[in-house]
Amino acid sequence: MSLRPASPLLAPSLLSADFTRLGEELRMIEASGAQVVHVDVMDGRFVPNITIGLPVVESLRKATSLPLDCHLMIVEPLRYAADFVKAGADWVSIHQEADPHLNRTLASIRQAGAKAGVVLNPGTPVETLVDLVDDFDFVLLMSVNPGFGGQSFIPRVFDKVKRLDALRTERGIPFLIEVDGGVSMKNAADLVLAGADCLVAGNAVFRAESPMQAVAGLLGEMDRGRTA
Ligand code: DX5
Ligand code: ZN
């Protein structure tokens, strides 16, 4: 029995958007048919870059009804995870590598009312999650080293998606599998075919000549992968 949602989801990443026009970028995402908005929160410690924080998420919340998927690339995520839910996040994910108490932090996210996710860096095996499957709603697999948009896709993630898909089938727990980094027209269909349910795309959407057409193209590829 398949534990996957009926159709795959696309989450454009605002990291590659024009930060002076976030309201317009959100309206473009809504009009494009993409279903989720990916928000990259970086603290300059877990990753070398600093991006946006709680006040921006509060503003985004007022400007769209699409689910906000907050990817926290921060140390000590327990300190802030529930605050992101209060600010308006619908999905909050924390890095496995940043938190020795994942169970506690995931519980704080669920208790605050959001979907809780664990993120794995390219070098972190999916097997580190086998004793945690009851505690999260989704897993975000990084297909680049986190910190920046526009990096090259690391193909090794295909095998991780397949192993994670096998794990959820074996355990009978319908968590979602999301992939982030270097997603493009070249790999979107194959990622969905391997078992991914949600793809994040930054440069592939916002650096395209027509972001609307780029979303349509990616959604088409994802459907192709789903029905293959
Ligand atoms: C990288 C971020 C990604 C980034 C993806 O650390 O987590 O969400 O925005 O950008 P692209 O799709 O350009 O690789
Ligand atoms: Zn991200």
CSV table of C-alpha atoms in Angstrom, one decimal, residues 12 28 33 76 79 82-83 106 113 116 122 136 146 148 156 177 184 193 198 203 208:
chain,number,residue,atom,x,y,z
A,12,PRO,CA,9.7,27.4,-4.3
A,28,MET,CA,3.6,34.7,-8.2
A,33,GLY,CA,0.2,26.4,-8.9
A,76,GLU,CA,20.1,24.9,19.3
A,79,ARG,CA,15.3,27.6,21.5
A,82,ALA,CA,8.1,26.8,18.6
A,83,ASP,CA,8.6,30.6,18.0
A,106,LEU,CA,10.1,17.7,17.3
A,113,GLY,CA,0.7,23.1,16.1
A,116,ALA,CA,7.6,18.6,12.5
A,122,PRO,CA,24.2,14.9,2.4
A,136,PHE,CA,8.2,13.5,12.8
A,146,PRO,CA,23.2,23.7,3.2
A,148,PHE,CA,23.5,28.7,-0.3
A,156,ARG,CA,23.7,10.2,-4.1
A,177,ILE,CA,9.9,12.9,1.9
A,184,SER,CA,15.8,21.2,-11.7
A,193,LEU,CA,9.9,8.3,-9.2
A,198,CYS,CA,7.9,17.4,-2.1
A,203,ASN,CA,17.3,29.0,-8.6
A,208,ALA,CA,14.3,31.4,-14.8
